[in-house]
JSON list of C-alpha atoms in Angstrom, two decimals:
[
{"chain": "A", "resi": 6, "resn": "MET", "atom": "CA", "xyz": [-274.35, -78.06, 62.25]},
{"chain": "A", "resi": 7, "resn": "THR", "atom": "CA", "xyz": [-276.20, -81.32, 62.55]},
{"chain": "A", "resi": 8, "resn": "ASP", "atom": "CA", "xyz": [-275.95, -84.35, 60.32]},
{"chain": "A", "resi": 9, "resn": "ALA", "atom": "CA", "xyz": [-279.48, -83.61, 59.10]},
{"chain": "A", "resi": 10, "resn": "ALA", "atom": "CA", "xyz": [-277.92, -80.92, 56.89]},
{"chain": "A", "resi": 11, "resn": "ARG", "atom": "CA", "xyz": [-275.57, -83.48, 55.27]},
{"chain": "A", "resi": 12, "resn": "PRO", "atom": "CA", "xyz": [-276.76, -85.96, 52.65]},
{"chain": "A", "resi": 13, "resn": "GLY", "atom": "CA", "xyz": [-277.11, -89.51, 53.97]},
{"chain": "A", "resi": 14, "resn": "SER", "atom": "CA", "xyz": [-276.75, -88.46, 57.61]},
{"chain": "A", "resi": 15, "resn": "ALA", "atom": "CA", "xyz": [-278.84, -89.42, 60.62]},
{"chain": "A", "resi": 16, "resn": "GLU", "atom": "CA", "xyz": [-281.49, -86.83, 61.40]},
{"chain": "A", "resi": 17, "resn": "GLY", "atom": "CA", "xyz": [-280.85, -84.56, 64.38]},
{"chain": "A", "resi": 18, "resn": "ARG", "atom": "CA", "xyz": [-277.45, -85.95, 65.38]},
{"chain": "A", "resi": 19, "resn": "PRO", "atom": "CA", "xyz": [-274.43, -83.64, 65.69]},
{"chain": "A", "resi": 20, "resn": "TRP", "atom": "CA", "xyz": [-271.93, -83.89, 62.87]},
{"chain": "A", "resi": 21, "resn": "SER", "atom": "CA", "xyz": [-269.11, -86.20, 63.93]},
{"chain": "A", "resi": 22, "resn": "GLY", "atom": "CA", "xyz": [-266.45, -84.43, 61.85]},
{"chain": "A", "resi": 23, "resn": "ASP", "atom": "CA", "xyz": [-265.27, -87.70, 60.35]},
{"chain": "A", "resi": 24, "resn": "ASP", "atom": "CA", "xyz": [-264.60, -86.34, 56.89]},
{"chain": "A", "resi": 25, "resn": "ALA", "atom": "CA", "xyz": [-261.04, -87.04, 55.71]},
{"chain": "A", "resi": 26, "resn": "GLY", "atom": "CA", "xyz": [-260.73, -83.88, 53.59]},
{"chain": "A", "resi": 27, "resn": "HIS", "atom": "CA", "xyz": [-262.02, -81.65, 56.36]},
{"chain": "A", "resi": 28, "resn": "ASN", "atom": "CA", "xyz": [-259.79, -83.32, 58.96]},
{"chain": "A", "resi": 29, "resn": "ASP", "atom": "CA", "xyz": [-256.68, -83.00, 56.78]},
{"chain": "A", "resi": 30, "resn": "ALA", "atom": "CA", "xyz": [-257.44, -79.30, 56.22]},
{"chain": "A", "resi": 31, "resn": "CYS", "atom": "CA", "xyz": [-257.86, -78.77, 59.98]},
{"chain": "A", "resi": 32, "resn": "HIS", "atom": "CA", "xyz": [-254.56, -80.52, 60.66]},
{"chain": "A", "resi": 33, "resn": "GLN", "atom": "CA", "xyz": [-252.72, -78.31, 58.14]},
{"chain": "A", "resi": 34, "resn": "ARG", "atom": "CA", "xyz": [-254.21, -75.12, 59.62]},
{"chain": "A", "resi": 35, "resn": "TRP", "atom": "CA", "xyz": [-253.78, -76.11, 63.24]},
{"chain": "A", "resi": 36, "resn": "ARG", "atom": "CA", "xyz": [-250.17, -77.28, 62.86]},
{"chain": "A", "resi": 37, "resn": "GLN", "atom": "CA", "xyz": [-249.29, -73.65, 62.10]},
{"chain": "A", "resi": 38, "resn": "ARG", "atom": "CA", "xyz": [-250.12, -72.85, 65.75]},
{"chain": "A", "resi": 39, "resn": "LEU", "atom": "CA", "xyz": [-247.83, -75.40, 67.39]},
{"chain": "A", "resi": 40, "resn": "ARG", "atom": "CA", "xyz": [-245.92, -74.09, 70.38]},
{"chain": "A", "resi": 41, "resn": "ARG", "atom": "CA", "xyz": [-243.41, -76.95, 70.19]},
{"chain": "A", "resi": 42, "resn": "ASP", "atom": "CA", "xyz": [-242.72, -78.67, 66.88]},
{"chain": "A", "resi": 43, "resn": "THR", "atom": "CA", "xyz": [-241.13, -82.09, 67.39]},
{"chain": "A", "resi": 44, "resn": "GLY", "atom": "CA", "xyz": [-239.35, -81.67, 64.05]},
{"chain": "A", "resi": 45, "resn": "GLY", "atom": "CA", "xyz": [-238.01, -78.21, 64.86]},
{"chain": "A", "resi": 46, "resn": "PRO", "atom": "CA", "xyz": [-234.33, -77.54, 65.59]},
{"chain": "A", "resi": 47, "resn": "GLY", "atom": "CA", "xyz": [-235.08, -76.08, 69.04]},
{"chain": "A", "resi": 48, "resn": "TYR", "atom": "CA", "xyz": [-237.10, -79.04, 70.31]},
{"chain": "A", "resi": 49, "resn": "ARG", "atom": "CA", "xyz": [-235.73, -80.24, 73.65]},
{"chain": "A", "resi": 50, "resn": "GLU", "atom": "CA", "xyz": [-235.36, -83.92, 74.52]},
{"chain": "A", "resi": 51, "resn": "LYS", "atom": "CA", "xyz": [-237.26, -83.53, 77.82]},
{"chain": "A", "resi": 52, "resn": "TRP", "atom": "CA", "xyz": [-240.33, -82.24, 75.95]},
{"chain": "A", "resi": 53, "resn": "TYR", "atom": "CA", "xyz": [-240.99, -85.71, 74.53]},
{"chain": "A", "resi": 54, "resn": "ASP", "atom": "CA", "xyz": [-242.22, -86.67, 78.01]},
{"chain": "A", "resi": 55, "resn": "GLU", "atom": "CA", "xyz": [-244.25, -83.46, 78.45]},
{"chain": "A", "resi": 56, "resn": "GLN", "atom": "CA", "xyz": [-246.59, -83.56, 75.46]},
{"chain": "A", "resi": 57, "resn": "CYS", "atom": "CA", "xyz": [-250.23, -82.50, 75.64]},
{"chain": "A", "resi": 58, "resn": "GLY", "atom": "CA", "xyz": [-251.48, -86.03, 74.95]},
{"chain": "A", "resi": 59, "resn": "GLY", "atom": "CA", "xyz": [-250.00, -87.17, 78.27]},
{"chain": "A", "resi": 60, "resn": "CYS", "atom": "CA", "xyz": [-251.30, -84.27, 80.36]},
{"chain": "A", "resi": 61, "resn": "ARG", "atom": "CA", "xyz": [-254.07, -84.98, 82.84]},
{"chain": "A", "resi": 62, "resn": "TYR", "atom": "CA", "xyz": [-255.88, -81.84, 81.58]},
{"chain": "A", "resi": 63, "resn": "TRP", "atom": "CA", "xyz": [-255.95, -82.88, 77.89]},
{"chain": "A", "resi": 64, "resn": "ILE", "atom": "CA", "xyz": [-259.32, -84.19, 76.69]},
{"chain": "A", "resi": 65, "resn": "ALA", "atom": "CA", "xyz": [-259.37, -85.88, 73.28]},
{"chain": "A", "resi": 66, "resn": "LEU", "atom": "CA", "xyz": [-261.80, -84.65, 70.65]},
{"chain": "A", "resi": 67, "resn": "ARG", "atom": "CA", "xyz": [-264.37, -87.07, 69.28]},
{"chain": "A", "resi": 68, "resn": "GLY", "atom": "CA", "xyz": [-264.07, -88.82, 65.96]},
{"chain": "A", "resi": 69, "resn": "GLU", "atom": "CA", "xyz": [-260.96, -89.08, 63.82]},
{"chain": "A", "resi": 70, "resn": "LEU", "atom": "CA", "xyz": [-259.63, -85.66, 64.88]},
{"chain": "A", "resi": 71, "resn": "GLY", "atom": "CA", "xyz": [-259.54, -87.04, 68.42]},
{"chain": "A", "resi": 72, "resn": "ARG", "atom": "CA", "xyz": [-256.73, -89.37, 67.39]},
{"chain": "A", "resi": 73, "resn": "ASP", "atom": "CA", "xyz": [-254.39, -86.35, 67.31]},
{"chain": "A", "resi": 74, "resn": "TYR", "atom": "CA", "xyz": [-256.22, -83.40, 68.86]},
{"chain": "A", "resi": 75, "resn": "GLY", "atom": "CA", "xyz": [-257.82, -82.53, 72.17]},
{"chain": "A", "resi": 76, "resn": "ALA", "atom": "CA", "xyz": [-258.89, -79.61, 74.31]},
{"chain": "A", "resi": 77, "resn": "CYS", "atom": "CA", "xyz": [-256.63, -78.18, 76.98]},
{"chain": "A", "resi": 78, "resn": "THR", "atom": "CA", "xyz": [-258.52, -77.75, 80.26]},
{"chain": "A", "resi": 79, "resn": "HIS", "atom": "CA", "xyz": [-255.61, -76.74, 82.51]},
{"chain": "A", "resi": 80, "resn": "PRO", "atom": "CA", "xyz": [-256.67, -73.58, 84.38]},
{"chain": "A", "resi": 81, "resn": "GLY", "atom": "CA", "xyz": [-253.05, -72.40, 84.57]},
{"chain": "A", "resi": 82, "resn": "SER", "atom": "CA", "xyz": [-252.22, -72.89, 80.89]},
{"chain": "A", "resi": 83, "resn": "ALA", "atom": "CA", "xyz": [-252.19, -70.17, 78.26]},
{"chain": "A", "resi": 84, "resn": "HIS", "atom": "CA", "xyz": [-253.91, -72.80, 76.07]},
{"chain": "A", "resi": 85, "resn": "ASP", "atom": "CA", "xyz": [-256.86, -73.47, 78.42]},
{"chain": "A", "resi": 86, "resn": "GLY", "atom": "CA", "xyz": [-259.98, -73.84, 76.25]},
{"chain": "A", "resi": 87, "resn": "GLN", "atom": "CA", "xyz": [-258.02, -74.33, 73.02]},
{"chain": "A", "resi": 88, "resn": "VAL", "atom": "CA", "xyz": [-257.68, -77.31, 70.69]},
{"chain": "A", "resi": 89, "resn": "ARG", "atom": "CA", "xyz": [-254.12, -78.62, 70.83]},
{"chain": "A", "resi": 90, "resn": "PHE", "atom": "CA", "xyz": [-252.09, -81.22, 68.91]},
{"chain": "A", "resi": 91, "resn": "GLU", "atom": "CA", "xyz": [-251.28, -84.19, 71.16]},
{"chain": "A", "resi": 92, "resn": "HIS", "atom": "CA", "xyz": [-247.53, -83.79, 70.56]},
{"chain": "A", "resi": 93, "resn": "ASP", "atom": "CA", "xyz": [-247.47, -80.09, 71.46]},
{"chain": "A", "resi": 94, "resn": "GLY", "atom": "CA", "xyz": [-246.84, -78.94, 75.03]},
{"chain": "A", "resi": 95, "resn": "CYS", "atom": "CA", "xyz": [-246.57, -76.08, 77.50]},
{"chain": "A", "resi": 96, "resn": "PRO", "atom": "CA", "xyz": [-244.73, -75.22, 80.74]},
{"chain": "A", "resi": 97, "resn": "VAL", "atom": "CA", "xyz": [-247.59, -76.30, 83.05]},
{"chain": "A", "resi": 98, "resn": "PHE", "atom": "CA", "xyz": [-247.78, -79.90, 81.78]},
{"chain": "A", "resi": 99, "resn": "THR", "atom": "CA", "xyz": [-249.16, -82.20, 84.50]},
{"chain": "A", "resi": 100, "resn": "GLU", "atom": "CA", "xyz": [-248.54, -85.91, 84.00]},
{"chain": "A", "resi": 101, "resn": "ARG", "atom": "CA", "xyz": [-251.51, -88.26, 84.27]},
{"chain": "A", "resi": 102, "resn": "ALA", "atom": "CA", "xyz": [-251.51, -90.40, 87.40]},
{"chain": "A", "resi": 103, "resn": "ASP", "atom": "CA", "xyz": [-251.49, -93.58, 85.30]},
{"chain": "A", "resi": 104, "resn": "GLY", "atom": "CA", "xyz": [-248.84, -92.29, 82.87]},
{"chain": "A", "resi": 105, "resn": "SER", "atom": "CA", "xyz": [-251.07, -92.92, 79.83]},
{"chain": "A", "resi": 106, "resn": "PHE", "atom": "CA", "xyz": [-250.94, -90.95, 76.59]},
{"chain": "A", "resi": 107, "resn": "GLY", "atom": "CA", "xyz": [-253.60, -89.93, 74.08]}
]
């Protein structure tokens, strides 16, 4: 969908997704698919250093959703090609060379 279909939007530009209600709804739906929930009783201490947002194969989404979500591009991950929460993780986490996060 382009912004041209939304009132007050710039003609022909892709929709940025920066709609608070839509983003909150996405977050609620997508949190149901977490592999590792930082608030869960089985969360391991070492996983704090192996979260998606610090993986070299995690690419942040654009707009406000990109503050918390990105695409996994790790060819060896079961989540390759999926949108993931930055605090989730998987067994093939690969730390970024510069150690950055998000």
